């Protein structure tokens, strides 16, 4: 007669089985660079693709970048950057060129609808985010075994902040790609013995080409991240020989050849206004004052990293004592010079946005895995083991918060999301339970699996269905239904960048009296009026003798202003009316 195992033993075996299987998967994938790269690409796509095609344009930065690119494609002017009726002299042109190439290729396949298909504008960010994961692996090979480098790449692939940036049509994922490429080349130059630090054209080409690309994407940010690390290395080594393999003189000339043509062209095109605003207002303003309400005290990034680098931040935090003890180790010193000076600078700067420190996260990932490979986490014992419960605790908090938001803003009950949220929490609980039994690798891999499930629930099953958030998308649907040209559409005071992108560049952002005057000109015309200003609009419409009627009311939540709104869509009676109802 067979004796059954006690229930507690069965549960323990279940908790340990998945982490051990994931460790075996890591072992198998690290057998070759090809297998490792394939696994990283697959995991990155599983992390980044949910919601990529479905989520509406996000206000305000993403929609501004996308609209500026759309106007480039519409006008054929690929030098000047404009948003709606104004010059957008903030960031260089690199991201717009990448997005324009994506949209132009999309037009050839899907036709004119490519211009308002936000996923095409996001494609450079997605590809750059996947590339950043692969370059984290490439850079980590300088410091870790192939197996460890693969784990470091997986830590970046599952990072919350990188997943957000992969889904946004703006600069930061591409900037990250350029910075990691620079650090990967710099690390290979640094670990050489000083006597062997001679010119290496391959490394120099990678470093300076990536530097030029970063400058074209976000101006001084790539030189800032890399330059501070080089200065720190030169100080601690009392030598600048780390730059010799990178051929600085020849490389600088190459970098200038790549970037100067556009910088000269934009000088003449804007008569110097681009530099006056981009440097004098945008860049310096972020250093001295919190622009657009994004101020934060020193320590803001230290607090934010617990959410933005989740779930990998647990491993990075547990590795902190190891990094301090091993700070004189050559490889640890390089990673600290990558991480510490720039982190301190951003903590001091007035403007605080979470994505500013994203290029420092690969160093955290590599340090975390280095602590595993050198046995530091095993020696740390139970003093830090409690941190692993941040995996399920934060997942529960996110699930509760987003679940409540979904019930308020969503369409239907969202049955698909709840099982996924439950599975994610179960996996993250399993990861925390497994940590002392199977070790950090199996626990971290299980946490990554739980994070991937959580991202699918949030981005694929929940956010696209929160219709109250996507006001511009619903207003654009009314315009399409009514068949009015963008030039005959006006809006007040709801004037988000996403509305320009989805309705059309010619939309009018005007006051209620101007909206009434525009509708009086005849033809198919619409006016969007917030409920606070409908009386004002109706008064001016009466003064103009305008005949009109309401065709729809769009109720929702303006997440930038944090307020509920109801927008009435008015249509002139001078043209045949389409159907319309409250949406």
PDB file of N, CA, C and O in Angstrom, residues 321-363:
ATOM      1  N   UNK A 321      25.325  45.867   0.222  1.00  0.00           N
ATOM      2  CA  UNK A 321      26.469  45.654   1.127  1.00  0.00           C
ATOM      3  C   UNK A 321      27.678  45.045   0.414  1.00  0.00           C
ATOM      4  O   UNK A 321      28.825  45.413   0.703  1.00  0.00           O
ATOM      5  N   UNK A 322      27.419  44.119  -0.514  1.00  0.00           N
ATOM      6  CA  UNK A 322      28.518  43.537  -1.292  1.00  0.00           C
ATOM      7  C   UNK A 322      29.237  44.611  -2.095  1.00  0.00           C
ATOM      8  O   UNK A 322      30.482  44.654  -2.132  1.00  0.00           O
ATOM      9  N   UNK A 323      28.478  45.509  -2.756  1.00  0.00           N
ATOM     10  CA  UNK A 323      29.098  46.553  -3.581  1.00  0.00           C
ATOM     11  C   UNK A 323      29.981  47.458  -2.729  1.00  0.00           C
ATOM     12  O   UNK A 323      31.067  47.874  -3.178  1.00  0.00           O
ATOM     13  N   UNK A 324      29.549  47.759  -1.528  1.00  0.00           N
ATOM     14  CA  UNK A 324      30.356  48.615  -0.658  1.00  0.00           C
ATOM     15  C   UNK A 324      31.644  47.904  -0.222  1.00  0.00           C
ATOM     16  O   UNK A 324      32.733  48.496  -0.273  1.00  0.00           O
ATOM     17  N   UNK A 325      31.513  46.637   0.172  1.00  0.00           N
ATOM     18  CA  UNK A 325      32.705  45.909   0.612  1.00  0.00           C
ATOM     19  C   UNK A 325      33.708  45.716  -0.529  1.00  0.00           C
ATOM     20  O   UNK A 325      34.924  45.744  -0.302  1.00  0.00           O
ATOM     21  N   UNK A 326      33.198  45.525  -1.749  1.00  0.00           N
ATOM     22  CA  UNK A 326      34.072  45.219  -2.889  1.00  0.00           C
ATOM     23  C   UNK A 326      34.353  46.456  -3.740  1.00  0.00           C
ATOM     24  O   UNK A 326      34.744  46.324  -4.895  1.00  0.00           O
ATOM     25  N   UNK A 327      34.192  47.640  -3.177  1.00  0.00           N
ATOM     26  CA  UNK A 327      34.294  48.869  -3.981  1.00  0.00           C
ATOM     27  C   UNK A 327      35.678  49.067  -4.588  1.00  0.00           C
ATOM     28  O   UNK A 327      35.813  49.816  -5.562  1.00  0.00           O
ATOM     29  N   UNK A 328      36.710  48.424  -4.046  1.00  0.00           N
ATOM     30  CA  UNK A 328      38.053  48.563  -4.611  1.00  0.00           C
ATOM     31  C   UNK A 328      38.330  47.531  -5.707  1.00  0.00           C
ATOM     32  O   UNK A 328      39.349  47.617  -6.388  1.00  0.00           O
ATOM     33  N   UNK A 329      37.415  46.593  -5.862  1.00  0.00           N
ATOM     34  CA  UNK A 329      37.532  45.633  -6.974  1.00  0.00           C
ATOM     35  C   UNK A 329      37.360  46.375  -8.292  1.00  0.00           C
ATOM     36  O   UNK A 329      36.476  47.227  -8.436  1.00  0.00           O
ATOM     37  N   UNK A 330      38.194  46.052  -9.260  1.00  0.00           N
ATOM     38  CA  UNK A 330      38.210  46.796 -10.523  1.00  0.00           C
ATOM     39  C   UNK A 330      36.842  46.818 -11.194  1.00  0.00           C
ATOM     40  O   UNK A 330      36.360  47.887 -11.626  1.00  0.00           O
ATOM     41  N   UNK A 331      36.187  45.692 -11.273  1.00  0.00           N
ATOM     42  CA  UNK A 331      34.906  45.627 -11.980  1.00  0.00           C
ATOM     43  C   UNK A 331      33.783  46.301 -11.189  1.00  0.00           C
ATOM     44  O   UNK A 331      32.929  46.979 -11.768  1.00  0.00           O
ATOM     45  N   UNK A 332      33.787  46.098  -9.888  1.00  0.00           N
ATOM     46  CA  UNK A 332      32.783  46.771  -9.060  1.00  0.00           C
ATOM     47  C   UNK A 332      32.990  48.281  -9.126  1.00  0.00           C
ATOM     48  O   UNK A 332      32.024  49.053  -9.185  1.00  0.00           O
ATOM     49  N   UNK A 333      34.239  48.713  -9.122  1.00  0.00           N
ATOM     50  CA  UNK A 333      34.546  50.149  -9.201  1.00  0.00           C
ATOM     51  C   UNK A 333      33.985  50.766 -10.482  1.00  0.00           C
ATOM     52  O   UNK A 333      33.427  51.863 -10.459  1.00  0.00           O
ATOM     53  N   UNK A 334      34.112  50.060 -11.589  1.00  0.00           N
ATOM     54  CA  UNK A 334      33.566  50.580 -12.845  1.00  0.00           C
ATOM     55  C   UNK A 334      32.060  50.768 -12.728  1.00  0.00           C
ATOM     56  O   UNK A 334      31.514  51.809 -13.127  1.00  0.00           O
ATOM     57  N   UNK A 335      31.363  49.764 -12.197  1.00  0.00           N
ATOM     58  CA  UNK A 335      29.903  49.851 -12.082  1.00  0.00           C
ATOM     59  C   UNK A 335      29.484  50.969 -11.133  1.00  0.00           C
ATOM     60  O   UNK A 335      28.490  51.663 -11.385  1.00  0.00           O
ATOM     61  N   UNK A 336      30.234  51.174 -10.062  1.00  0.00           N
ATOM     62  CA  UNK A 336      29.909  52.260  -9.144  1.00  0.00           C
ATOM     63  C   UNK A 336      30.163  53.619  -9.782  1.00  0.00           C
ATOM     64  O   UNK A 336      29.412  54.572  -9.541  1.00  0.00           O
ATOM     65  N   UNK A 337      31.209  53.726 -10.594  1.00  0.00           N
ATOM     66  CA  UNK A 337      31.457  54.985 -11.309  1.00  0.00           C
ATOM     67  C   UNK A 337      30.369  55.243 -12.356  1.00  0.00           C
ATOM     68  O   UNK A 337      30.061  56.404 -12.664  1.00  0.00           O
ATOM     69  N   UNK A 338      29.798  54.208 -12.920  1.00  0.00           N
ATOM     70  CA  UNK A 338      28.650  54.341 -13.824  1.00  0.00           C
ATOM     71  C   UNK A 338      27.427  54.838 -13.058  1.00  0.00           C
ATOM     72  O   UNK A 338      26.688  55.722 -13.511  1.00  0.00           O
ATOM     73  N   UNK A 339      27.269  54.318 -11.855  1.00  0.00           N
ATOM     74  CA  UNK A 339      26.027  54.507 -11.112  1.00  0.00           C
ATOM     75  C   UNK A 339      26.007  55.753 -10.227  1.00  0.00           C
ATOM     76  O   UNK A 339      25.070  56.568 -10.292  1.00  0.00           O
ATOM     77  N   UNK A 340      27.009  55.922  -9.377  1.00  0.00           N
ATOM     78  CA  UNK A 340      26.907  56.868  -8.265  1.00  0.00           C
ATOM     79  C   UNK A 340      26.951  58.338  -8.684  1.00  0.00           C
ATOM     80  O   UNK A 340      26.082  59.122  -8.261  1.00  0.00           O
ATOM     81  N   UNK A 341      27.936  58.799  -9.488  1.00  0.00           N
ATOM     82  CA  UNK A 341      28.001  60.245  -9.762  1.00  0.00           C
ATOM     83  C   UNK A 341      26.739  60.791 -10.418  1.00  0.00           C
ATOM     84  O   UNK A 341      26.225  61.852 -10.023  1.00  0.00           O
ATOM     85  N   UNK A 342      26.212  60.078 -11.412  1.00  0.00           N
ATOM     86  CA  UNK A 342      25.029  60.572 -12.115  1.00  0.00           C
ATOM     87  C   UNK A 342      23.792  60.494 -11.230  1.00  0.00           C
ATOM     88  O   UNK A 342      22.932  61.381 -11.272  1.00  0.00           O
ATOM     89  N   UNK A 343      23.712  59.445 -10.416  1.00  0.00           N
ATOM     90  CA  UNK A 343      22.566  59.341  -9.499  1.00  0.00           C
ATOM     91  C   UNK A 343      22.546  60.544  -8.553  1.00  0.00           C
ATOM     92  O   UNK A 343      21.499  61.172  -8.347  1.00  0.00           O
ATOM     93  N   UNK A 344      23.704  60.873  -7.991  1.00  0.00           N
ATOM     94  CA  UNK A 344      23.779  62.015  -7.076  1.00  0.00           C
ATOM     95  C   UNK A 344      23.417  63.316  -7.789  1.00  0.00           C
ATOM     96  O   UNK A 344      22.721  64.176  -7.226  1.00  0.00           O
ATOM     97  N   UNK A 345      23.874  63.470  -9.023  1.00  0.00           N
ATOM     98  CA  UNK A 345      23.564  64.683  -9.773  1.00  0.00           C
ATOM     99  C   UNK A 345      22.061  64.837  -9.971  1.00  0.00           C
ATOM    100  O   UNK A 345      21.505  65.930  -9.775  1.00  0.00           O
ATOM    101  N   UNK A 346      21.379  63.757 -10.336  1.00  0.00           N
ATOM    102  CA  UNK A 346      19.937  63.840 -10.563  1.00  0.00           C
ATOM    103  C   UNK A 346      19.173  64.022  -9.253  1.00  0.00           C
ATOM    104  O   UNK A 346      18.101  64.629  -9.247  1.00  0.00           O
ATOM    105  N   UNK A 347      19.703  63.515  -8.152  1.00  0.00           N
ATOM    106  CA  UNK A 347      19.057  63.765  -6.865  1.00  0.00           C
ATOM    107  C   UNK A 347      19.136  65.248  -6.494  1.00  0.00           C
ATOM    108  O   UNK A 347      18.222  65.800  -5.875  1.00  0.00           O
ATOM    109  N   UNK A 348      20.225  65.905  -6.910  1.00  0.00           N
ATOM    110  CA  UNK A 348      20.397  67.327  -6.601  1.00  0.00           C
ATOM    111  C   UNK A 348      19.562  68.201  -7.525  1.00  0.00           C
ATOM    112  O   UNK A 348      19.022  69.232  -7.097  1.00  0.00           O
ATOM    113  N   UNK A 349      19.432  67.816  -8.802  1.00  0.00           N
ATOM    114  CA  UNK A 349      18.689  68.623  -9.780  1.00  0.00           C
ATOM    115  C   UNK A 349      17.245  68.808  -9.324  1.00  0.00           C
ATOM    116  O   UNK A 349      16.656  67.937  -8.676  1.00  0.00           O
ATOM    117  N   UNK A 350      16.667  69.957  -9.693  1.00  0.00           N
ATOM    118  CA  UNK A 350      15.327  70.295  -9.198  1.00  0.00           C
ATOM    119  C   UNK A 350      14.239  69.437  -9.835  1.00  0.00           C
ATOM    120  O   UNK A 350      13.352  68.930  -9.141  1.00  0.00           O
ATOM    121  N   UNK A 351      14.288  69.272 -11.157  1.00  0.00           N
ATOM    122  CA  UNK A 351      13.249  68.516 -11.849  1.00  0.00           C
ATOM    123  C   UNK A 351      13.466  67.024 -11.637  1.00  0.00           C
ATOM    124  O   UNK A 351      14.559  66.516 -11.845  1.00  0.00           O
ATOM    125  N   UNK A 352      12.420  66.330 -11.259  1.00  0.00           N
ATOM    126  CA  UNK A 352      12.508  64.899 -10.992  1.00  0.00           C
ATOM    127  C   UNK A 352      11.462  64.164 -11.835  1.00  0.00           C
ATOM    128  O   UNK A 352      10.269  64.399 -11.706  1.00  0.00           O
ATOM    129  N   UNK A 353      11.923  63.287 -12.706  1.00  0.00           N
ATOM    130  CA  UNK A 353      11.050  62.382 -13.449  1.00  0.00           C
ATOM    131  C   UNK A 353      11.665  60.991 -13.376  1.00  0.00           C
ATOM    132  O   UNK A 353      12.885  60.846 -13.532  1.00  0.00           O
ATOM    133  N   UNK A 354      10.869  59.957 -13.151  1.00  0.00           N
ATOM    134  CA  UNK A 354      11.435  58.619 -12.905  1.00  0.00           C
ATOM    135  C   UNK A 354      12.369  58.132 -14.008  1.00  0.00           C
ATOM    136  O   UNK A 354      13.375  57.472 -13.715  1.00  0.00           O
ATOM    137  N   UNK A 355      12.045  58.450 -15.269  1.00  0.00           N
ATOM    138  CA  UNK A 355      12.830  57.879 -16.361  1.00  0.00           C
ATOM    139  C   UNK A 355      14.217  58.498 -16.495  1.00  0.00           C
ATOM    140  O   UNK A 355      15.054  57.983 -17.243  1.00  0.00           O
ATOM    141  N   UNK A 356      14.503  59.582 -15.792  1.00  0.00           N
ATOM    142  CA  UNK A 356      15.821  60.204 -15.916  1.00  0.00           C
ATOM    143  C   UNK A 356      16.949  59.259 -15.513  1.00  0.00           C
ATOM    144  O   UNK A 356      18.044  59.331 -16.072  1.00  0.00           O
ATOM    145  N   UNK A 357      16.717  58.391 -14.530  1.00  0.00           N
ATOM    146  CA  UNK A 357      17.789  57.511 -14.053  1.00  0.00           C
ATOM    147  C   UNK A 357      17.720  56.115 -14.678  1.00  0.00           C
ATOM    148  O   UNK A 357      18.479  55.227 -14.272  1.00  0.00           O
ATOM    149  N   UNK A 358      16.866  55.915 -15.657  1.00  0.00           N
ATOM    150  CA  UNK A 358      16.769  54.598 -16.298  1.00  0.00           C
ATOM    151  C   UNK A 358      18.117  54.096 -16.818  1.00  0.00           C
ATOM    152  O   UNK A 358      18.413  52.903 -16.686  1.00  0.00           O
ATOM    153  N   UNK A 359      18.981  54.940 -17.415  1.00  0.00           N
ATOM    154  CA  UNK A 359      20.265  54.420 -17.909  1.00  0.00           C
ATOM    155  C   UNK A 359      21.207  53.916 -16.817  1.00  0.00           C
ATOM    156  O   UNK A 359      22.265  53.355 -17.142  1.00  0.00           O
ATOM    157  N   UNK A 360      20.861  54.112 -15.550  1.00  0.00           N
ATOM    158  CA  UNK A 360      21.681  53.585 -14.461  1.00  0.00           C
ATOM    159  C   UNK A 360      21.241  52.184 -14.036  1.00  0.00           C
ATOM    160  O   UNK A 360      21.974  51.491 -13.325  1.00  0.00           O
ATOM    161  N   UNK A 361      20.066  51.771 -14.453  1.00  0.00           N
ATOM    162  CA  UNK A 361      19.542  50.484 -14.005  1.00  0.00           C
ATOM    163  C   UNK A 361      20.333  49.279 -14.503  1.00  0.00           C
ATOM    164  O   UNK A 361      20.437  48.279 -13.775  1.00  0.00           O
ATOM    165  N   UNK A 362      20.934  49.299 -15.706  1.00  0.00           N
ATOM    166  CA  UNK A 362      21.768  48.146 -16.076  1.00  0.00           C
ATOM    167  C   UNK A 362      22.920  47.913 -15.106  1.00  0.00           C
ATOM    168  O   UNK A 362      23.279  46.765 -14.829  1.00  0.00           O
ATOM    169  N   UNK A 363      23.499  48.996 -14.575  1.00  0.00           N
ATOM    170  CA  UNK A 363      24.573  48.832 -13.591  1.00  0.00           C
ATOM    171  C   UNK A 363      24.047  48.161 -12.331  1.00  0.00           C
ATOM    172  O   UNK A 363      24.722  47.306 -11.740  1.00  0.00           O
TER     173      UNK A 363
END
